[in-house]
Coordinates of C-alpha atoms and ligand atoms in Angstrom, one line a residue:
X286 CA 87.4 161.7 87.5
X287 CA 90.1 160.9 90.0
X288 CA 92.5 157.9 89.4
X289 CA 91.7 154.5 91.0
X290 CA 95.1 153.2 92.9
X291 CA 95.2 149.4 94.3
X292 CA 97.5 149.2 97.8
X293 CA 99.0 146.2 98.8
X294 CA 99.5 145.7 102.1
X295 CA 97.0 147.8 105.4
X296 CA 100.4 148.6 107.8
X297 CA 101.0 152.2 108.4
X298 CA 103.0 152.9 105.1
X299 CA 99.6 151.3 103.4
X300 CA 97.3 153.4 105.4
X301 CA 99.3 156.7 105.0
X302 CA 100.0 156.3 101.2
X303 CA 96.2 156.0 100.6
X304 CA 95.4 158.9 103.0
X305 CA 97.9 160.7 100.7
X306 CA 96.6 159.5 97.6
X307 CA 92.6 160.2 98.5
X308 CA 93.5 163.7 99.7
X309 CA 94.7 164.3 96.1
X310 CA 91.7 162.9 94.7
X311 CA 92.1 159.4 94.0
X312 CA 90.3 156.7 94.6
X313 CA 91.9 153.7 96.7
X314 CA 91.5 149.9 97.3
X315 CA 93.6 149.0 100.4
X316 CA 94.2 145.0 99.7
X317 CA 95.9 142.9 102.6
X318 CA 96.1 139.7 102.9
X319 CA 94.8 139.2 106.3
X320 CA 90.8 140.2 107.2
X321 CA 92.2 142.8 109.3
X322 CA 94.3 146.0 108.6
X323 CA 97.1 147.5 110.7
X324 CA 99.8 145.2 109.9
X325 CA 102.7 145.4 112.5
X326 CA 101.0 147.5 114.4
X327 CA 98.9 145.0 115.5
X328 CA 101.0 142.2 114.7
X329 CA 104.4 143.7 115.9
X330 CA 104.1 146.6 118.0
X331 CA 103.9 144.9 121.6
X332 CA 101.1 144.5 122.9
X333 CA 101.8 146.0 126.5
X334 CA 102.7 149.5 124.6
X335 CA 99.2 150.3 124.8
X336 CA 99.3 154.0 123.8
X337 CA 101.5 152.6 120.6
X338 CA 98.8 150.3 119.5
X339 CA 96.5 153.0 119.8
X340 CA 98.2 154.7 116.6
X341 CA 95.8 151.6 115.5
X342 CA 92.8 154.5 116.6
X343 CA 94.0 157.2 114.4
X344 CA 94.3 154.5 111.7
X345 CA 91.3 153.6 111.3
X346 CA 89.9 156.7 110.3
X347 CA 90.9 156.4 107.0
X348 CA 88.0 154.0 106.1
X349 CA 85.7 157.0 107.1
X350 CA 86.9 158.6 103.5
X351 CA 84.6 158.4 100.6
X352 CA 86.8 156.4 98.0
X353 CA 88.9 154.0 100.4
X354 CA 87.9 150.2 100.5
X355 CA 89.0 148.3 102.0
X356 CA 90.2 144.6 100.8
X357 CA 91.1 142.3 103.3
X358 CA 92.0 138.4 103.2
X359 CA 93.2 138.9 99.7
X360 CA 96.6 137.6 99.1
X361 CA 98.6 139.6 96.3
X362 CA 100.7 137.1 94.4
X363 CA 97.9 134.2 95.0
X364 CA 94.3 134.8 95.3
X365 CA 95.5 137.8 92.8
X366 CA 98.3 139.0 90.7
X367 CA 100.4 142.0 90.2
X368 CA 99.1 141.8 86.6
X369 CA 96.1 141.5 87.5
X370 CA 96.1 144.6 89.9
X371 CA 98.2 146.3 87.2
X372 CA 95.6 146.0 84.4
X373 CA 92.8 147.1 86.8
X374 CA 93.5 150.2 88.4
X375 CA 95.6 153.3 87.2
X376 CA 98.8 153.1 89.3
X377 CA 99.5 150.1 92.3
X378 CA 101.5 150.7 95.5
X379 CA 103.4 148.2 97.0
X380 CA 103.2 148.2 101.3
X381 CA 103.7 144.7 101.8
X382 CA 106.2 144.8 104.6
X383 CA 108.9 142.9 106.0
X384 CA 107.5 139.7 107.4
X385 CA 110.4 137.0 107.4
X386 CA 113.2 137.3 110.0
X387 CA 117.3 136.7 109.3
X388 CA 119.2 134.4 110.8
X389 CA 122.4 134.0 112.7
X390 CA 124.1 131.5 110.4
X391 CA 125.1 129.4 113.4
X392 CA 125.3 125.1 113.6
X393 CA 122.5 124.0 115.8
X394 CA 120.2 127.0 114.8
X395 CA 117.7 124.8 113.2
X396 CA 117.2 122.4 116.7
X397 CA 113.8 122.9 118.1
X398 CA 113.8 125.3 121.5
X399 CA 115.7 127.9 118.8
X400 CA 113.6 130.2 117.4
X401 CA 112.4 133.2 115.5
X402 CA 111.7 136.7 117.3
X403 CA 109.1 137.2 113.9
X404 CA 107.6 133.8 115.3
X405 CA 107.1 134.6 119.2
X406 CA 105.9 137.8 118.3
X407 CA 103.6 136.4 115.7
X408 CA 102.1 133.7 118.8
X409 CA 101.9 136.6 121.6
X410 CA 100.1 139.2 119.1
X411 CA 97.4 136.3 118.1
X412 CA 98.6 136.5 114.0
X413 CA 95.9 134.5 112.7
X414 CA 98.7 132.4 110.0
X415 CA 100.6 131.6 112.8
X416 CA 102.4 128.1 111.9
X417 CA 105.7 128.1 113.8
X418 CA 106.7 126.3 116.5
X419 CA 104.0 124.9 118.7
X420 CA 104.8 128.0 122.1
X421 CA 102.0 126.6 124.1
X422 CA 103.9 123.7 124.4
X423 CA 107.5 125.0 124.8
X424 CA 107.2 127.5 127.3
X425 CA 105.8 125.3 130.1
X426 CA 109.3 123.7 130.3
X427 CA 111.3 127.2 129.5
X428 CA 113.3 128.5 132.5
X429 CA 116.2 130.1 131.1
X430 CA 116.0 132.2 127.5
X431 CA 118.7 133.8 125.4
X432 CA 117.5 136.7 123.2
X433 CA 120.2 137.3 120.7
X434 CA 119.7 140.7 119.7
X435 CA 120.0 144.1 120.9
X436 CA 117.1 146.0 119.3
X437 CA 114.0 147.2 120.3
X438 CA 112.0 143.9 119.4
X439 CA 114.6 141.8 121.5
X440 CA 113.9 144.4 124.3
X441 CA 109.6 143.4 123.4
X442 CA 110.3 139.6 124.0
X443 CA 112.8 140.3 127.0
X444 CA 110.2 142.3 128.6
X445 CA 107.0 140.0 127.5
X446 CA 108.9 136.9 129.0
X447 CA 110.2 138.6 132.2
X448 CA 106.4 140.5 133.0
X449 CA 104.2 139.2 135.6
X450 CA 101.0 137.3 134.9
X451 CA 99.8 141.0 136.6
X452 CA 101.5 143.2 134.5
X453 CA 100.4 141.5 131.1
X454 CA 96.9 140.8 132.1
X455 CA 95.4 144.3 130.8
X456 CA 97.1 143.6 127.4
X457 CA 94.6 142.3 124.4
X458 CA 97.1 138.9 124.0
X459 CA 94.8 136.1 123.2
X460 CA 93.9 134.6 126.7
X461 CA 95.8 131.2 125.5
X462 CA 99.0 133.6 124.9
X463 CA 98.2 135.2 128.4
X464 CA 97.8 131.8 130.3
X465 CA 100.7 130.6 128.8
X466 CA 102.9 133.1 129.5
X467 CA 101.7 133.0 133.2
X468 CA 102.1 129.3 133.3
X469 CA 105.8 129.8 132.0
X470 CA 108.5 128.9 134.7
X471 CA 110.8 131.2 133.2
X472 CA 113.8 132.7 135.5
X473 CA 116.2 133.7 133.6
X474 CA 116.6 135.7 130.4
X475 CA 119.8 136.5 128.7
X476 CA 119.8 140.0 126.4
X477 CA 122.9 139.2 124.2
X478 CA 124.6 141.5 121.4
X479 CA 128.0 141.3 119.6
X480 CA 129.0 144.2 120.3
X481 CA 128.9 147.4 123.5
X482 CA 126.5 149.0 125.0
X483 CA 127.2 151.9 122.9
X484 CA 126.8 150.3 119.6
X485 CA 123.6 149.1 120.7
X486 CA 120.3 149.9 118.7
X487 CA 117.3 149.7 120.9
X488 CA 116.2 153.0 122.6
X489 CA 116.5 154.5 125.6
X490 CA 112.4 154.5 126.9
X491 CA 112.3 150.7 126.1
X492 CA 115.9 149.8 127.3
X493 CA 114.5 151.7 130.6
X494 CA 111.5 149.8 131.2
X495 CA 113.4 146.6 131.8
X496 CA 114.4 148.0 134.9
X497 CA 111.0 149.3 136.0
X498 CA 109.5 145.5 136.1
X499 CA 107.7 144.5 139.2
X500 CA 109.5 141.1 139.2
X501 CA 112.2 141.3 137.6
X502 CA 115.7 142.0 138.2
X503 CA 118.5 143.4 135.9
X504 CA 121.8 142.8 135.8
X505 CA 124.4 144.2 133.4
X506 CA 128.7 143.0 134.2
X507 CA 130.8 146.3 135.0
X508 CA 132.7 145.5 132.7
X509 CA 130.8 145.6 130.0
X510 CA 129.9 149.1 130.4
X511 CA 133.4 150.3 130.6
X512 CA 133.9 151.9 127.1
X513 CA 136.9 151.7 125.0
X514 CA 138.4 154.6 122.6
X515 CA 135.8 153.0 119.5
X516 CA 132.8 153.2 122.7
X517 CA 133.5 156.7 123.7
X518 CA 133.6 157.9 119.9
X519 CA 130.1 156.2 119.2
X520 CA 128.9 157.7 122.6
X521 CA 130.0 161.4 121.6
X522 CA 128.4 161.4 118.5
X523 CA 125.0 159.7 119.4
X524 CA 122.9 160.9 122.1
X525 CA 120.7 157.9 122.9
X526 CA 123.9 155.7 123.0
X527 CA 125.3 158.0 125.6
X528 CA 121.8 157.7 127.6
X529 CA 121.9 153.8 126.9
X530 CA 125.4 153.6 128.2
X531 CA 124.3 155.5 131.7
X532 CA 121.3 153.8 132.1
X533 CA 122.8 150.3 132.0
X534 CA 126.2 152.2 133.6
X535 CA 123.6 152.5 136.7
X536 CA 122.4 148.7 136.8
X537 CA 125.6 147.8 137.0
X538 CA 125.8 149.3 140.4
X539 CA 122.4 148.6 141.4
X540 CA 121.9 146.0 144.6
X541 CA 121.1 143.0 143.0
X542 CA 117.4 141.6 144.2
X543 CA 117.7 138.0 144.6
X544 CA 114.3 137.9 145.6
X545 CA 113.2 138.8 141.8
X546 CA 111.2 135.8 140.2
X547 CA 113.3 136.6 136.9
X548 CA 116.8 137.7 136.6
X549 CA 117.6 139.5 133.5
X550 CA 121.3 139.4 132.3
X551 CA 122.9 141.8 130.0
X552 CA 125.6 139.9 127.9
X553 CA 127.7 142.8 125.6
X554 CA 130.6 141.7 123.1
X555 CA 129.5 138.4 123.1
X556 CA 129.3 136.1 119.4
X557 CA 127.0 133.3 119.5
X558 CA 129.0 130.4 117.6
X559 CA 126.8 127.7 118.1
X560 CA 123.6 126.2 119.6
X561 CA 124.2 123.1 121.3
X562 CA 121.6 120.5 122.0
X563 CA 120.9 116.7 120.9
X564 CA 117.0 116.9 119.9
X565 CA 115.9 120.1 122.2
X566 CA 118.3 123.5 122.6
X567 CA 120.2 122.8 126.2
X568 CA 123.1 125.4 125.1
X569 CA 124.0 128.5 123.5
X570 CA 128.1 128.7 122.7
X571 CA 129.2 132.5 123.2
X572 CA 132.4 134.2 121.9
X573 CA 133.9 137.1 123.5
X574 CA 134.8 140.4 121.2
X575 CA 136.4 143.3 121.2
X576 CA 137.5 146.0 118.7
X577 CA 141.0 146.8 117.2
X578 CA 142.5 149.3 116.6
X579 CA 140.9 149.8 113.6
X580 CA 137.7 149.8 115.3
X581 CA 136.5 146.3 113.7
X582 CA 135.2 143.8 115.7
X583 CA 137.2 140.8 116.4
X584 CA 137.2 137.6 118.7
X585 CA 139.3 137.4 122.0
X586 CA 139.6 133.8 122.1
X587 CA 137.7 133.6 125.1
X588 CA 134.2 131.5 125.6
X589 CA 131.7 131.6 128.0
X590 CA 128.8 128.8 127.6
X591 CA 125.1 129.4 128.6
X592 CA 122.8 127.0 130.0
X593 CA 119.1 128.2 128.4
X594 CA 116.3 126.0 126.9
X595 CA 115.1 128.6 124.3
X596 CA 117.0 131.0 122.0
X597 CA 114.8 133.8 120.2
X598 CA 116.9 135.3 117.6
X599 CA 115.8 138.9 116.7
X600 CA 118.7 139.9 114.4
X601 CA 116.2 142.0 112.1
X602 CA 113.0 141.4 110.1
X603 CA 113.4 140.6 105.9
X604 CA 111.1 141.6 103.2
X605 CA 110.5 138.9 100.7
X606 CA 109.7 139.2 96.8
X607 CA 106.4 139.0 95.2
X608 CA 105.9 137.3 91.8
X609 CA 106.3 139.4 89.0
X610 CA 108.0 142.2 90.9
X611 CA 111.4 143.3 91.0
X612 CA 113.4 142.5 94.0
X613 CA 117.0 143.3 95.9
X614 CA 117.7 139.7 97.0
X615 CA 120.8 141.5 99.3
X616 CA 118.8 144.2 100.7
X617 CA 115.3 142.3 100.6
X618 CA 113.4 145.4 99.5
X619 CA 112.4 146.6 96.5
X620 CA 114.8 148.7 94.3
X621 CA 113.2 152.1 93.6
X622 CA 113.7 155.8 93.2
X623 CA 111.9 158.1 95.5
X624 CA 109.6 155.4 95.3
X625 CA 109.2 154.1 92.0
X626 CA 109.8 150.4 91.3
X627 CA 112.7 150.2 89.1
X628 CA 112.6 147.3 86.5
X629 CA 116.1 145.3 85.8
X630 CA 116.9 148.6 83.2
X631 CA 116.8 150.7 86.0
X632 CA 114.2 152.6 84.6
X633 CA 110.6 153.3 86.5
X634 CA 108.3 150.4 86.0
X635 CA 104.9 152.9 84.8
X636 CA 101.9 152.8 87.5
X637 CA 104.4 150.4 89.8
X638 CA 105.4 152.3 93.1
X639 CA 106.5 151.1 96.6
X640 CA 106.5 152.3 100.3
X641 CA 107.2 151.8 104.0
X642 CA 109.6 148.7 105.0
X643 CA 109.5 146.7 101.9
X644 CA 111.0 150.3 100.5
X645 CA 113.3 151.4 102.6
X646 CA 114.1 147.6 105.3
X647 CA 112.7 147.2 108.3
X648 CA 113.8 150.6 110.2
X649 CA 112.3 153.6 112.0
X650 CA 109.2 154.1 114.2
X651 CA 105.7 153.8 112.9
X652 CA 105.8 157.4 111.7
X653 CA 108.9 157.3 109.8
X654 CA 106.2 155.4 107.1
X655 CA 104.2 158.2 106.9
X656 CA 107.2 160.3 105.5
X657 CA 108.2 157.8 103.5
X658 CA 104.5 156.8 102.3
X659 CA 104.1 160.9 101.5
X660 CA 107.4 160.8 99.4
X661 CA 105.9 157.8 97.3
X662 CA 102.3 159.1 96.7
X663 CA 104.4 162.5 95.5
X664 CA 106.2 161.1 92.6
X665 CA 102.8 159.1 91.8
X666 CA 101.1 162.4 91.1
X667 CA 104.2 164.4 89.5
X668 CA 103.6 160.9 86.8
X669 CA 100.1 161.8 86.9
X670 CA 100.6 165.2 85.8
X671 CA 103.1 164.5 83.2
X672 CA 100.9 161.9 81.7
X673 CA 102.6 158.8 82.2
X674 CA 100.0 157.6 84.6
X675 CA 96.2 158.0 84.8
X676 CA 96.3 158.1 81.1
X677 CA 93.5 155.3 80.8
X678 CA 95.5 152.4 81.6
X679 CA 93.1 151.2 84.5
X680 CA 89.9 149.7 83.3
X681 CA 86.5 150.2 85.4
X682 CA 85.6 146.7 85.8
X683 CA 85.6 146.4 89.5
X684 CA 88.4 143.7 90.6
X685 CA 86.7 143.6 93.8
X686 CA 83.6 142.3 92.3
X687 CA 85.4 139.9 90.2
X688 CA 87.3 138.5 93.2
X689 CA 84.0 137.7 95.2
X690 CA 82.6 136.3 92.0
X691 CA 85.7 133.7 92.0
X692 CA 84.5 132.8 95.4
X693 CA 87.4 134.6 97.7
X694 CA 85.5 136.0 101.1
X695 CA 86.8 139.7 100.5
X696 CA 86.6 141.3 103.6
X697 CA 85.5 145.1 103.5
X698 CA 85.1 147.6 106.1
X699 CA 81.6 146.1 107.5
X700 CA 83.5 143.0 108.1
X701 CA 86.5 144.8 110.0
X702 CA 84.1 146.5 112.4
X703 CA 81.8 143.4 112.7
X704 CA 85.6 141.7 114.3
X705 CA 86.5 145.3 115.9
X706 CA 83.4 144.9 117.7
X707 CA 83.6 141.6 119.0
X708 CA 87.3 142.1 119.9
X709 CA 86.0 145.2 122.0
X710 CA 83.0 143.3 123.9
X711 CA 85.6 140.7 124.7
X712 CA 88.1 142.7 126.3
X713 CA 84.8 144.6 128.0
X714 CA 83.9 141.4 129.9
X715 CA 87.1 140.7 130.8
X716 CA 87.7 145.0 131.9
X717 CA 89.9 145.6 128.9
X718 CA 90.0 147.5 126.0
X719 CA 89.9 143.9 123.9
X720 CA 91.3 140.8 123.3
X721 CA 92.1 139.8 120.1
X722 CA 90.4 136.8 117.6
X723 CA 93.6 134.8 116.4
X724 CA 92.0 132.3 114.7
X725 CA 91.7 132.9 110.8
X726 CA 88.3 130.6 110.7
X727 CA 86.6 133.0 113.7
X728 CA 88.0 135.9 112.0
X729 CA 85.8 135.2 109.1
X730 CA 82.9 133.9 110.4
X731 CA 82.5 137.2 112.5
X732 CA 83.5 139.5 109.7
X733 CA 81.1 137.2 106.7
X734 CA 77.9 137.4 108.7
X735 CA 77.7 141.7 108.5
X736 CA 79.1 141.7 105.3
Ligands
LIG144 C1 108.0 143.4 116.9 C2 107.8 144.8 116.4 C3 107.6 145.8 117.3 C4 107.5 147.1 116.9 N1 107.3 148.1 117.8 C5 107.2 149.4 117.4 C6 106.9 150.4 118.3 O1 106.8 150.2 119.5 N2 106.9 151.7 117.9 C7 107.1 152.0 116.5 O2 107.0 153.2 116.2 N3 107.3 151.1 115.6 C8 107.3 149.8 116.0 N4 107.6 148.8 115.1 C9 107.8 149.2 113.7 C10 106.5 149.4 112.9 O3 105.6 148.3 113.2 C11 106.8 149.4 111.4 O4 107.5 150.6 111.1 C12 105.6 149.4 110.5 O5 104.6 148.5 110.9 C13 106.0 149.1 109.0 O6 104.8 149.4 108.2 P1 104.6 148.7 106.8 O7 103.2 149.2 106.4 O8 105.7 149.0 105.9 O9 104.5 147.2 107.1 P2 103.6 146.2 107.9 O10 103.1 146.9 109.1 O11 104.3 145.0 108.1 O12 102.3 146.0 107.0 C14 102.3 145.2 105.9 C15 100.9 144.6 105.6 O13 101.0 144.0 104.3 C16 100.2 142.8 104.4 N5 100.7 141.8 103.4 C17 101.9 141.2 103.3 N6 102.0 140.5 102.2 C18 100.8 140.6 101.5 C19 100.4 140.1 100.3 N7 101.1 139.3 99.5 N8 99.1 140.5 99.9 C20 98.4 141.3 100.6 N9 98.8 141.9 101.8 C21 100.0 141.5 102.2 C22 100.4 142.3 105.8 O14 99.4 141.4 106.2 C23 100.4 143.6 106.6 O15 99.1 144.0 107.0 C24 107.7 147.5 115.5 C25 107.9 146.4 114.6 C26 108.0 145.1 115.0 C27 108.3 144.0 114.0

C-alpha cells in the first residue's frame, strides 16, 4: 500500500506536490482553508489575465486522480492541528502560502485611505475572508492613487484602477467589485519605486500593457530614464531591465493625451517618508534618491509632495507561522533543506516537509512552484525509501471522517464543482466565462447541498 500524505494549502505548489506525490503512488488529502482550491491563482493572479487564470483549468485535473481529496474550508492550525495531521497520515506537506503583506515603516501608514496591495487584491478577486478596509466605500471618493511599489502586483492594481468599466467587464470580479470600480472617479495614479527603472522588478509584458489601455495615459519624467554608471551596469547584465528601460525610455517621448480619463505617472528614485492626512490619507511625502558611488542608495535632500486620496502599498507579500511549526521570523518562510522542515537543531523534522512560497518567499511565476513542489515531493520519497518515513507512523483512521463527525462542513470535490458550476452559469448569463461567489456563507450553501 501506498503512503497517505496530508497537504496544506490547494495553490499551485499544493496542487503540484500532490500530482507528484500520487504519480509515485501515494495517496493525498489536499486540505485548504477556504471551500475552494487554487489559492493565488484565483485569489492573486489578476483577474483580467484571463489565459493566467486559466492555469486554474489544468489545475483542476488533479481531482480526476484516484487517491486525491480534496479538503476544503479546513483551517490547519484551528479547526485542526499539525499534530493532529502528523499522527494521521505518513508524511505532511506544508503549501500554505504567503498571505500577509510588509509594510513601508512610514508615520501616517496606519490612517485610513492607506492600504494593503494583499487587501485590494483580496476585495477585486472576491476572497471570501475579506475583512479590510470597507473599498466599496472608499473608491467612490478616490481620484488620485499612489501605488508604492514597482512589481508586478503594483503593475495589477495600477492597471485594475486605470481600466475602463469596458475593458474589466469580461473579467469574473464579483459584479459589486465591477460596479465599483466603474463608479470610481479615479484620474490619476502614481507607480512609485525607490529606486530606477533599471532596478525595477515587474516584467516587461505587464509593464507594457499599461501603455496599451484604452483610457489611459502614461507618463514617465525623462529624467528618470536617464541611467547612471550603477543603471547601465544593471541594464547590461539583465535583459528584461534593458527592455523595461526602453519601453518606459519610449513613454517618455510619447505625445502626452490629455484627453485620457486616467493619467498614469511613473515616479523613479523616489522614498516615501511619510503619509500625511488628519483622519483620511490627503498626502503622500516623497524623497528623492540617487546612488553613490558605491552604488548604494542614498537621499538627495530634495522632496516632492503628492496630492492622492489612497496609497496601496505593494512592497511584497509575507508568509506567516503556523502553530507548532518552525518558522524564520526574518525571512517569513519556513527553514528547510531541499524541502524538509528543519526543527530548531537544524535537523529534518521526520514526515514534516514544505513547498511553494511559504518555502522559498513570495517569488517566481506560477510555474516556478511546480519545480520547487517536484524538489519537495523528491526528498519525501528518497525518506520513504530509506525508511524514515512510511514506516507505519500514519494511522488509518480517516481524519476526514473525524473532522465531519466534530461538525466542520469539509468541503470535497462534489462541493467544488457544485460552486464551479454556479460560478460558470453566472458568468453564462452575464456572456462570460464566470463570475465569482465571494461570500463564504454562499460558498457553502452551494457546495453543502451536492455534497
Ligand atoms: C497579486 C498576485 C498576482 C500574481 N500574478 C501572477 C501572474 O500573473 N503569473 C504568475 O505566474 N504568478 C502570479 N502570481 C504568483 C502566484 O500566484 C504564486 O507563485 C503562487 O500562487 C504561489 O503558490 P503557493 O501554492 O505557494 O501559495 P498560494 O497560491 O497562496 O496557496 C496557498 C493556499 O493555502 C491555503 N491556506 C493558507 N493557510 C492555510 C491554513 N492554515 N490551513 C489550510 N489552508 C491554508 C490558502 O487558502 C491557499 O489556497 C501572483 C501573485 C499575486 C499575489
Amino acid at each position: 500500500m501506498g503512503i497517505r500524505v496530508a497537504v496544506v494549502g490547494s495553490g499551485p505548489s499544493g496542487l503540484y506536490a500532490a500530482e507528484a506525490l500520487n504519480d509515485r503512488g501515494a495517496a493525498v488529502d489536499v486540505y485548504d482553508k477556504l471551500p475552494v482550491p487554487f489559492g493565488l491563482v484565483r485569489y492573486g493572479v489578476a483577474p483580467d489575465h484571463l489565459s493566467i487564470r486559466s492555469v486554474r483549468n489544468t489545475l483542476d485535473r488533479v481531482w480526476d486522480r484516484e487517491g486525491v481529496r480534496f479538503v476544503g474550508n479546513v483551517e490547519v492550525g484551528s479547526d485542526v492541528s499539525i499534530d493532529e495531521l502528523r499522527a494521521a497520515y505518513d508524511a505532511v506537506v506544508l503549501t500554505y502560502g504567503a498571505s500577509s503583506d510588509r509594510r513601508l515603516a512610514v508615520p501616517g501608514e496606519d490612517l485610513p485611505g492607506s492600504v494593503a496591495a494583499t487587501d485590494l487584491v483580496a476585495w477585486y478577486t472576491g476572497h471570501p475572508d475579506y475583512r479590510g478596509p470597507d473599498f466599496d466605500d472608499l473608491l467612490r471618493r478616490v481620484r488620485s492613487v499612489a501605488v508604492v511599489g514597482v512589481g508586478n502586483v503594483a503593475v495589477d492594481v495600477v492597471r485594475v484602477l486605470s481600466k475602463s468599466p469596458e475593458e474589466l467587464a469580461h473579467t469574473d470580479m464579483p459584479d459589486h467589485v465591477l460596479a465599483t470600480l466603474a463608479a470610481a472617479p479615479v484620474e490619476q495614479v502614481h507607480l512609485i519605486g525607490r529606486r530606477g527603472p533599471a532596478q525595477a522588478s515587474f516584467t516587461t509584458k505587464e509593464l507594457k500593457e499599461l501603455g496599451e489601455l484604452a483610457d489611459a495615459d502614461v507618463v514617465v519624467t525623462p529624467a528618470d530614464v536617464e541611467l547612471d554608471s550603477i543603471s547601465e551596469a544593471a541594464v547590461a547584465e539583465n535583459k528584461v531591465a534593458a527592455r523595461n528601460v526602453k519601453v518606459l525610455a519610449e513613454w517618455a517621448e510619447r505625445a502626452p493625451r490629455p484627453d485620457a480619463a486616467v493619467q498614469i505617472t511613473v515616479h523613479f528614485f523616489a522614498r516615501p517618508t511619510q503619509i500625511i492626512g488628519e483622519d483620511q490619507v490627503t498626502g503622500l511625502e516623497l524623497q528623492r534618491t540617487t546612488f553613490d558611488a558605491d552604488g548604494s542608495l542614498v537621499d538627495t535632500g530634495e522632496h516632492e509632495h503628492l496630492d492622492v486620496d489612497l496609497i496601496v502599498r505593494s512592497v511584497g507579500y509575507r508568509g506567516l507561522a503556523l502553530p507548532g511549526v518552525p518558522f524564520d521570523e526574518s525571512r517569513g518562510v519556513i527553514p528547510n533543506l531541499d524541502g524538509r522542515v528543519l526543527g530548531d537543531d537544524d535537523a529534518p523534522i521526520a514526515g514534516l516537509y514544505v513547498a511553494g512560497w511559504i518555502k522559498r518567499g513570495p517569488s517566481g511565476i506560477i510555474g516556478t512552484n511546480k519545480k520547487c513542489a517536484v524538489q519537495t515531493v523528491g526528498s519525501l520519497m528518497e525518506d520513504v525509501e530509506s525508511g524514515s518515513v512510511g514506516n507505519g507512523s500514519g494511522t488509518d483512521t480517516d481524519l476526514v471522517d473525524e473532522l465531519r463527525a466534530r461538525g466542520i462542513a469539509v468541503v470535497g470535490v462534489p462541493g467544488w464543482r457544485a460552486i464551479d458550476l454556479v460560478e460558470q452559469q453566472r458568468g453564462a448569463a452575464s456572456g462570460k466565462e464566470r463570475v465569482t461567489v465571494h461570500d463564504r456563507a454562499e460558498l457553502l450553501r452551494v457546495a453543502t447541498t451536492t455534497q
